mmCIF file of C-alpha atoms and ligand atoms in Angstrom:
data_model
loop_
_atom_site.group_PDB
_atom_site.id
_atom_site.type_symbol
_atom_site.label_atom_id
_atom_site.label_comp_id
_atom_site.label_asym_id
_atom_site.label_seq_id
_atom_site.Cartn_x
_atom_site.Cartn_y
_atom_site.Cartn_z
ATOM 1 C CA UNK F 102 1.491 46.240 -8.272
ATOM 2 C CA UNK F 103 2.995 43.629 -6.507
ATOM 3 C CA UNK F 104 0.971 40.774 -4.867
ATOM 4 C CA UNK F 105 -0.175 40.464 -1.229
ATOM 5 C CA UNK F 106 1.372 37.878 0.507
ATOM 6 C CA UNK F 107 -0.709 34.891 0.191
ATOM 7 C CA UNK F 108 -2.177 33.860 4.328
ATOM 8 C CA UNK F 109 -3.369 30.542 2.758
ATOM 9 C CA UNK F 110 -2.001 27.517 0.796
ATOM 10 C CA UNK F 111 -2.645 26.332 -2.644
ATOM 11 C CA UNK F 112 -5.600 24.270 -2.654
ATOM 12 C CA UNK F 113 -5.069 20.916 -4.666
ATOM 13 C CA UNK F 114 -7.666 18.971 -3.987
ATOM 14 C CA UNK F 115 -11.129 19.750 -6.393
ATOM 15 C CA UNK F 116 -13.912 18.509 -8.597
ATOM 16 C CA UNK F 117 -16.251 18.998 -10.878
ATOM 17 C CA UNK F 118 -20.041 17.484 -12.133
ATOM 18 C CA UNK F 119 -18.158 15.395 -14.281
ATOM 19 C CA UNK F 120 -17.279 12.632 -12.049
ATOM 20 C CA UNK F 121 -21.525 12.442 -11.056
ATOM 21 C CA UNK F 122 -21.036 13.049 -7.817
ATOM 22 C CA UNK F 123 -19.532 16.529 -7.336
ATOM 23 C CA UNK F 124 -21.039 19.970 -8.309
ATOM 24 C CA UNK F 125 -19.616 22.828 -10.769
ATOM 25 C CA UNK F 126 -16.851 23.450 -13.191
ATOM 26 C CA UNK F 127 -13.165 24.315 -12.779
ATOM 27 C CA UNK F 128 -13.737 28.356 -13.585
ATOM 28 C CA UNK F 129 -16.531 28.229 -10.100
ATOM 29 C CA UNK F 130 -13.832 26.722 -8.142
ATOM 30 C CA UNK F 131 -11.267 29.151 -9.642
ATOM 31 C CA UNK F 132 -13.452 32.166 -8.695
ATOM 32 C CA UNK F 133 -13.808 30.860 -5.090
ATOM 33 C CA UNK F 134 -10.371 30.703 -4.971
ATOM 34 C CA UNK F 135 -9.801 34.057 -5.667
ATOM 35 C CA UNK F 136 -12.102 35.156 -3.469
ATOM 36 C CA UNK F 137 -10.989 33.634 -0.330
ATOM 37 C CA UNK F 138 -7.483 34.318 -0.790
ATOM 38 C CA UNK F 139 -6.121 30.993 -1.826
ATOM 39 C CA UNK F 140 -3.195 31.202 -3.676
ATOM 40 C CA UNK F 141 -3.605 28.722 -6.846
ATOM 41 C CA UNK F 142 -5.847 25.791 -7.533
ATOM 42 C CA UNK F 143 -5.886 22.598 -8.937
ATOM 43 C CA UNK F 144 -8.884 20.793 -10.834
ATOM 44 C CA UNK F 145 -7.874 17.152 -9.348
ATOM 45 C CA UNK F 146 -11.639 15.289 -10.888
ATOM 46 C CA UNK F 147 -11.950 11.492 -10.540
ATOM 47 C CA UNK F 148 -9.250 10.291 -13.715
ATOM 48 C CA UNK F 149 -11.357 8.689 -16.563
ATOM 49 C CA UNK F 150 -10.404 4.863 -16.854
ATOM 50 C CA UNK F 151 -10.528 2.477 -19.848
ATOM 51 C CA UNK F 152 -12.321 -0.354 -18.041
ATOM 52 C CA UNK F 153 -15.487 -0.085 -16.031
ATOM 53 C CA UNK F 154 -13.122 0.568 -12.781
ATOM 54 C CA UNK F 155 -16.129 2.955 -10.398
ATOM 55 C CA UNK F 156 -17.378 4.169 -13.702
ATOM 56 C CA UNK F 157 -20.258 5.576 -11.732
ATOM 57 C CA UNK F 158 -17.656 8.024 -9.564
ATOM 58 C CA UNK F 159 -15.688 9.344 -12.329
ATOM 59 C CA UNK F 160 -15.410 11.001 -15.694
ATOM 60 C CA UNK F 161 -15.540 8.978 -18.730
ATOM 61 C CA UNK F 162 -12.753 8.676 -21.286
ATOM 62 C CA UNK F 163 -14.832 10.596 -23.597
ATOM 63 C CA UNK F 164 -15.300 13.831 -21.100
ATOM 64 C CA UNK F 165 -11.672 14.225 -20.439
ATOM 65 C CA UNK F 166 -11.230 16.596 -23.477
ATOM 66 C CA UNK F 167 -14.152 18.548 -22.196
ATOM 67 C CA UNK F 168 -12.182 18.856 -18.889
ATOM 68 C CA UNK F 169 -8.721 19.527 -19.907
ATOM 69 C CA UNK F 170 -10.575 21.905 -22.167
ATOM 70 C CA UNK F 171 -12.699 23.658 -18.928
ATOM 71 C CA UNK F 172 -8.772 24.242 -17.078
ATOM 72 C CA UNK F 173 -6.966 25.954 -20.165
ATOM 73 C CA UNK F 174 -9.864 27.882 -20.479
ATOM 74 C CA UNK F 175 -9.290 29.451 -16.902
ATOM 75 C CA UNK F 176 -5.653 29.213 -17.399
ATOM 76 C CA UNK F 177 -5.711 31.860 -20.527
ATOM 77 C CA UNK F 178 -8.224 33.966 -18.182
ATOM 78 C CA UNK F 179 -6.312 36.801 -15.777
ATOM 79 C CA UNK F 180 -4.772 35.079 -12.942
ATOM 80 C CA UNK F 181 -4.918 31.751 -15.010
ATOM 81 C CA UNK F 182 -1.442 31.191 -14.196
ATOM 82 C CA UNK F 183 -3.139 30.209 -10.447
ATOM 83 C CA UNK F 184 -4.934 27.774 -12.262
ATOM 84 C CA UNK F 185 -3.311 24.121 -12.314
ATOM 85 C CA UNK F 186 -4.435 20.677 -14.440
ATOM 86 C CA UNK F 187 -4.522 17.516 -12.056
ATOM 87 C CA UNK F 188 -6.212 14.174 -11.874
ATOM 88 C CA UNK F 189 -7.167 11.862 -8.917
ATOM 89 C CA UNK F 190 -6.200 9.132 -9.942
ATOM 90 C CA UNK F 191 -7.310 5.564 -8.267
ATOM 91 C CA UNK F 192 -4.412 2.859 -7.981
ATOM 92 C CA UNK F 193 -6.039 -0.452 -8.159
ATOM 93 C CA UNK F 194 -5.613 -3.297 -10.586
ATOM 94 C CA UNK F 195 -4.958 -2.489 -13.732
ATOM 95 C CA UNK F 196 -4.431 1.143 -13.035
ATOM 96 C CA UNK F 197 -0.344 1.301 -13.591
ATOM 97 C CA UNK F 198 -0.994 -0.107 -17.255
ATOM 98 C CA UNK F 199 -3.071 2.746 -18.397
ATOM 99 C CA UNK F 200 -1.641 5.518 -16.486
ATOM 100 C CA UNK F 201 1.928 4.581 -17.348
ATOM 101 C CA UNK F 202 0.636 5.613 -20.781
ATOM 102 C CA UNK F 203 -1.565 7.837 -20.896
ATOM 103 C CA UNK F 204 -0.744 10.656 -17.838
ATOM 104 C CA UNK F 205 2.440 11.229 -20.123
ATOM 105 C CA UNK F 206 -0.438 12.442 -23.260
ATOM 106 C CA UNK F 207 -1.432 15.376 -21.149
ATOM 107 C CA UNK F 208 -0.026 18.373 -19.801
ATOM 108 C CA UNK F 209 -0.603 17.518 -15.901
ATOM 109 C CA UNK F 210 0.727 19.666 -12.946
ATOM 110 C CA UNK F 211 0.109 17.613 -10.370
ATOM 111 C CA UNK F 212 -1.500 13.500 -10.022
ATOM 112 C CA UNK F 213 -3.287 12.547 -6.782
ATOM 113 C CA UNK F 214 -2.818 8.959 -5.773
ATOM 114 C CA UNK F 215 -5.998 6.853 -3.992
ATOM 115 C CA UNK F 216 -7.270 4.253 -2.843
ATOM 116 C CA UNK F 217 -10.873 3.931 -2.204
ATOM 117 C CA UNK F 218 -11.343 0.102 -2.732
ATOM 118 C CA UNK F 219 -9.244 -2.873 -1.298
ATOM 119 C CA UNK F 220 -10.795 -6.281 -1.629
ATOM 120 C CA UNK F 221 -14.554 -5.507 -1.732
ATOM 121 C CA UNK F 222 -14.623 -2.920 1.014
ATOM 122 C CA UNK F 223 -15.420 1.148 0.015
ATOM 123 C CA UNK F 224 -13.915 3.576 1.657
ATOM 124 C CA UNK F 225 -17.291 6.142 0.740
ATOM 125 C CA UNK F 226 -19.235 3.510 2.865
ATOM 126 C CA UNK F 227 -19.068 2.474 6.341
ATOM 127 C CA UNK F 228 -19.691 -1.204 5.804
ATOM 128 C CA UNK F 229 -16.962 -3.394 6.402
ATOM 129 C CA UNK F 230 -18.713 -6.510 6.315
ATOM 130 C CA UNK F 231 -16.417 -9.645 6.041
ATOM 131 C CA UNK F 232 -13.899 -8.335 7.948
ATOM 132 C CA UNK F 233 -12.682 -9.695 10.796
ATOM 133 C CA UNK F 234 -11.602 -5.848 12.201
ATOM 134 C CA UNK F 235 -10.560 -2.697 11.694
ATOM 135 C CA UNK F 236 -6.847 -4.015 11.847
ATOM 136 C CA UNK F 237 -7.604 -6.305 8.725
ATOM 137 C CA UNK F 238 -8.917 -3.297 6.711
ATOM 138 C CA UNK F 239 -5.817 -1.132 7.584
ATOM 139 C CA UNK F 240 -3.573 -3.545 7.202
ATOM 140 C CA UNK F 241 -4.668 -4.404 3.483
ATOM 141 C CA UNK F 242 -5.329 -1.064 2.606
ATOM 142 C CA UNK F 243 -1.691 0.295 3.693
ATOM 143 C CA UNK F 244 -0.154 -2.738 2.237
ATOM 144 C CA UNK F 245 -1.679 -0.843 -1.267
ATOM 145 C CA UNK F 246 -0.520 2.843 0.040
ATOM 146 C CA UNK F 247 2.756 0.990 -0.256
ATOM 147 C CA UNK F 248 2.355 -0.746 -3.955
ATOM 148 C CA UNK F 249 0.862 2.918 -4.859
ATOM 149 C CA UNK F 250 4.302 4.591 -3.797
ATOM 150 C CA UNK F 251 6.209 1.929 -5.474
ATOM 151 C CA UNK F 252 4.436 2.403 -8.911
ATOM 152 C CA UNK F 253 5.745 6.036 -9.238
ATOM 153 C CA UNK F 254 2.885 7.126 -11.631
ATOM 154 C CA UNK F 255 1.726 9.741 -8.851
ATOM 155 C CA UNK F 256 3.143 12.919 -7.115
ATOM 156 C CA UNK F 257 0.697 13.289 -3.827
ATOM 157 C CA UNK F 258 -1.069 10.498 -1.772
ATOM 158 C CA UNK F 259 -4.917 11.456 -1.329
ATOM 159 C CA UNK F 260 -6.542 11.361 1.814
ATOM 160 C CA UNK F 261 -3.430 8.820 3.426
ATOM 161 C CA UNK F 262 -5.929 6.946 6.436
ATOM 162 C CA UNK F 263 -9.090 7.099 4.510
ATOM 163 C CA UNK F 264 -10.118 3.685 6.389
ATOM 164 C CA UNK F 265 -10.859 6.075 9.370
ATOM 165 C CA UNK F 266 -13.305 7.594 6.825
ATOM 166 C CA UNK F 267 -16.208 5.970 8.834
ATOM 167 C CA UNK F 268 -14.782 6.785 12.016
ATOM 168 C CA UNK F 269 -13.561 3.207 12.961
ATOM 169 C CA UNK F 270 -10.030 4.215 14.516
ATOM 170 C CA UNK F 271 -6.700 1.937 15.138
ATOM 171 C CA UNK F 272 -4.853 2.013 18.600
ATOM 172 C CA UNK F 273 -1.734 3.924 18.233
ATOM 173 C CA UNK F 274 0.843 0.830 18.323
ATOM 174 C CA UNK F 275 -1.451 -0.635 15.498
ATOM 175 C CA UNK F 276 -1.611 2.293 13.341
ATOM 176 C CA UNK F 277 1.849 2.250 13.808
ATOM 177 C CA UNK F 278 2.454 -1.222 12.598
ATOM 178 C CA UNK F 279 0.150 -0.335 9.633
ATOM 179 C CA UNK F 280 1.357 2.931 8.547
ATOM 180 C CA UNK F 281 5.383 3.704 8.935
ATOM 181 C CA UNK F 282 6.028 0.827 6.123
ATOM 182 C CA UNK F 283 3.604 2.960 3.701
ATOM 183 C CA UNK F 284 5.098 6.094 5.008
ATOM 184 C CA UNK F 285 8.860 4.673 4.346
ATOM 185 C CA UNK F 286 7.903 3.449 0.486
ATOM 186 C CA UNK F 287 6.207 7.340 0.327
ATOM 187 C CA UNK F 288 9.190 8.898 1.591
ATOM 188 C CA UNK F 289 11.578 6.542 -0.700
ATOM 189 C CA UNK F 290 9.511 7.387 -3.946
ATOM 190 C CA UNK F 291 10.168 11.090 -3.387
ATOM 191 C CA UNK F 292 6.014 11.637 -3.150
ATOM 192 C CA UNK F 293 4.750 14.055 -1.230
ATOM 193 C CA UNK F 294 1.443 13.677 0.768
ATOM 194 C CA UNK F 295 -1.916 15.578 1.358
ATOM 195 C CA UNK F 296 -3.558 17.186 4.340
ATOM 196 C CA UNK F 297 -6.910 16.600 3.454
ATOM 197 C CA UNK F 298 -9.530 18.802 5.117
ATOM 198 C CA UNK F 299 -12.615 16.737 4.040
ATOM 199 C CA UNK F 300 -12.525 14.445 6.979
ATOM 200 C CA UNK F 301 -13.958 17.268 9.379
ATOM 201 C CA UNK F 302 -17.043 16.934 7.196
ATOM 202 C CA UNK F 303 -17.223 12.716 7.127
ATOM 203 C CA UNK F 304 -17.628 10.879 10.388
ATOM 204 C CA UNK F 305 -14.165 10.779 10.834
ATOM 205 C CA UNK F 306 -14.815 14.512 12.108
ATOM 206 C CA UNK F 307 -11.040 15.439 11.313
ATOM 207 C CA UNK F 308 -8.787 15.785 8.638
ATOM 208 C CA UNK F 309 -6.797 13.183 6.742
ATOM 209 C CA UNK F 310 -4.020 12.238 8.162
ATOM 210 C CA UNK F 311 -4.276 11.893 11.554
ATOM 211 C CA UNK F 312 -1.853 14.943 13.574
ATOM 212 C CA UNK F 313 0.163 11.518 14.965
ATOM 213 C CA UNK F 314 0.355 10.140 11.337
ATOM 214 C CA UNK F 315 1.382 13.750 10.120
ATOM 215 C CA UNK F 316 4.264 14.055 12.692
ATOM 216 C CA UNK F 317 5.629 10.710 11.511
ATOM 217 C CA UNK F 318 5.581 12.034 7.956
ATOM 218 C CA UNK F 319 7.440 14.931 9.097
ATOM 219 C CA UNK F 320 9.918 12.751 10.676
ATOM 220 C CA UNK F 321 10.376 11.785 7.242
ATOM 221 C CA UNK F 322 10.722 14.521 5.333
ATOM 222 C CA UNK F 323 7.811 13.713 3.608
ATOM 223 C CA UNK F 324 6.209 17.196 1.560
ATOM 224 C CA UNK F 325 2.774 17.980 2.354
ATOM 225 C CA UNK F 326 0.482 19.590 0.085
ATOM 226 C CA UNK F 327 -3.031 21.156 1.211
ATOM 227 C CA UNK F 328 -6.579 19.931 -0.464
ATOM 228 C CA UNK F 329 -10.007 20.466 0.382
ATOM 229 C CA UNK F 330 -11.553 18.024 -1.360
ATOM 230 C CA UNK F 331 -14.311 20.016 -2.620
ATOM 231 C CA UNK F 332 -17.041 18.170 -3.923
ATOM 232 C CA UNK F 333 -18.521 22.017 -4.573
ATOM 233 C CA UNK F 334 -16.795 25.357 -4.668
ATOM 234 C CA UNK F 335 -18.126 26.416 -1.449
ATOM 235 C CA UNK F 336 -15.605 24.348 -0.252
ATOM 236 C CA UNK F 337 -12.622 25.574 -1.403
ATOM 237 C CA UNK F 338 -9.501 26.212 1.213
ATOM 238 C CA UNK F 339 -12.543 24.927 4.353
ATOM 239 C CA UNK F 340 -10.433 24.369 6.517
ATOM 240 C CA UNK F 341 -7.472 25.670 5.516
ATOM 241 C CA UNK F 342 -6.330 28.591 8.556
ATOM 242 C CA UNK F 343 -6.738 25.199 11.316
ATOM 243 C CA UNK F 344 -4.559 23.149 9.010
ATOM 244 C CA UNK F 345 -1.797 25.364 8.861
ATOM 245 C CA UNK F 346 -1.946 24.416 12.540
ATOM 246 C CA UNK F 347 -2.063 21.072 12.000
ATOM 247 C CA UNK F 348 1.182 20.917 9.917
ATOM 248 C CA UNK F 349 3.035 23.353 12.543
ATOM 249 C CA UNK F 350 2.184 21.452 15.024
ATOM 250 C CA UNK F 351 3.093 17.527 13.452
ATOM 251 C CA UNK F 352 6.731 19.579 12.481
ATOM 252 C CA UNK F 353 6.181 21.158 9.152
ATOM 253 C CA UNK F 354 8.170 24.402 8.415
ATOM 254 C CA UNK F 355 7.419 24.450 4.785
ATOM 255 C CA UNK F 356 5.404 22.666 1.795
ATOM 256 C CA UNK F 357 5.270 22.134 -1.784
ATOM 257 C CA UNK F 358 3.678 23.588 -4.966
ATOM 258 C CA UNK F 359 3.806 21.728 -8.209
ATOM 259 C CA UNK F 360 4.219 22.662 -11.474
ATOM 260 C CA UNK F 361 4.897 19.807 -14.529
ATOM 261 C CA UNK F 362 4.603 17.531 -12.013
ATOM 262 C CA UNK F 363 7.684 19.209 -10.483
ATOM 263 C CA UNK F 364 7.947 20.159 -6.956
ATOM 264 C CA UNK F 365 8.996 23.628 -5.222
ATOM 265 C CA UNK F 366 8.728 24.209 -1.523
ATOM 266 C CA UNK F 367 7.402 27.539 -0.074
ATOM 267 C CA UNK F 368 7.184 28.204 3.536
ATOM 268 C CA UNK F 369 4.348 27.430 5.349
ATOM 269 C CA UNK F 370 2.023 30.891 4.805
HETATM 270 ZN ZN1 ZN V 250 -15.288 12.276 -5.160
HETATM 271 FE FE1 FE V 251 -10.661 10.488 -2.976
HETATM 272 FE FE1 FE V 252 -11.264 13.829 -4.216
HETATM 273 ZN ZN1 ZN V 253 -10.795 12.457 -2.834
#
């Protein structure tokens, strides 16, 4: 029997309880999957670190076996082969040491790159106390997008202007300024990045990037992938059918899948 063509994109953007904040397990994501007619799925939870790096937003060490274990168990199930092993994986201080080492221990198919910190600002909250603007924040946290790229320890950037998270926004010449140097370092480190339909559910009331930001990744060449951020499986591929419009409409013909951390593009569904 041979498949129906898929109408949706891969969805690479999910959790599980195991980060604290997030509900369900990889095989209730899987099934939603299924269901709604997304193609494959990747388990992306919160990467374990050694320190105490936001231990109270992410798995511990200790749980990763019980989450590499939850994925193979889907991937021997029928249709496992949808089924794909991923981390998000925070780049902040003392990140490149322990990735560089241990990512290479585990059979990943695709790593998510983020930033959620810079300086003492969180990107969850909508405090930016001790700044002296928007700009600032931006400015820093792009400056990082940029070290993140240059690292090469991940294969998509997460949620690219997460500082509009709150729903503080940039004029466009600033953005600008901010963004192209990140999105030139991106483009140079072969990376692909993510449109991220979580932000229609934060105050930023749209998805990460911004259509403007997208069409200057386009310009680029830049791969996009497709992730829902799903915090719980009802929110698998939300969003998905609007951000196939979003893509066509910042340039994008085509996208990637990943496999081994390798990259294959598909045309856009
Ligand atoms: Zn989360
Ligand atoms: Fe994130
Ligand atoms: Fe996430
Ligand atoms: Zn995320």
């Amino acid at each position: 029997m041979s498949e129906p063509e898929a109408i949706l994109p891969p969805d690479y953007h999910t959790h599980t309880h195991l980060c604290k904040h997030a509900e369900g397990e990889p095989a209730d994501y899987f099934r939603e999957a299924l269901a709604r007619g997304i193609p494959e799925i990747a388990a992306t939870d919160h990467c374990p670190t050694p320190d105490d790096f936001d231990l109270p937003h992410r798995m511990e060490l200790n749980d990763f076996g019980t989450y590499r274990g939850w994925v193979e168990d889907v991937q021997r199930s029928e249709n496992g082969e949808r089924q794909l092993l991923g981390v998000e994986a925070d780049f902040y201080p003392g990140a490149e040491r322990f990735l560089s080492e241990w990512l290479p221990t585990h059979p990943f198919d695709i790593v998510l790159g983020s930033v959620h910190y810079v300086d003492s600002w969180s990107f969850p909250k909508s405090s930016f106390e001790g700044a002296s603007g928007i700009a600032e924040i931006w400015a820093k946290y792009f400056h990082v997008i940029g070290k993140l790229a240059d690292s090469g320890l991940y294969d998509v950037v997460a949620h690219l202007d997460l500082p509009k998270r709150s729903g503080d926004r940039l004029p466009s010449d600033q953005t600008r300024e901010c963004v192209l140097p990140a999105l030139d370092r991106i483009a140079h480190a072969g990376m692909a990045i993510e449109l991220n339909t979580s932000g229609v559910r934060h105050p930023a009331g749209e998805f990460y990037p911004s259509q403007e930001i997208l069409s200057w990744a386009s310009e680029r060449a830049i791969p996009i992938t497709f992730g829902s951020d799903s915090h719980q499986p009802s929110h698998v591929g939300s969003g998905f059918a609007e951000a196939l419009e979003w893509a066509r409409g910042a340039g994008y013909e085509q996208a990637v899948k990943f496999r081994n951390r390798q990259k294959t593009f598909y045309p856009l569904p």
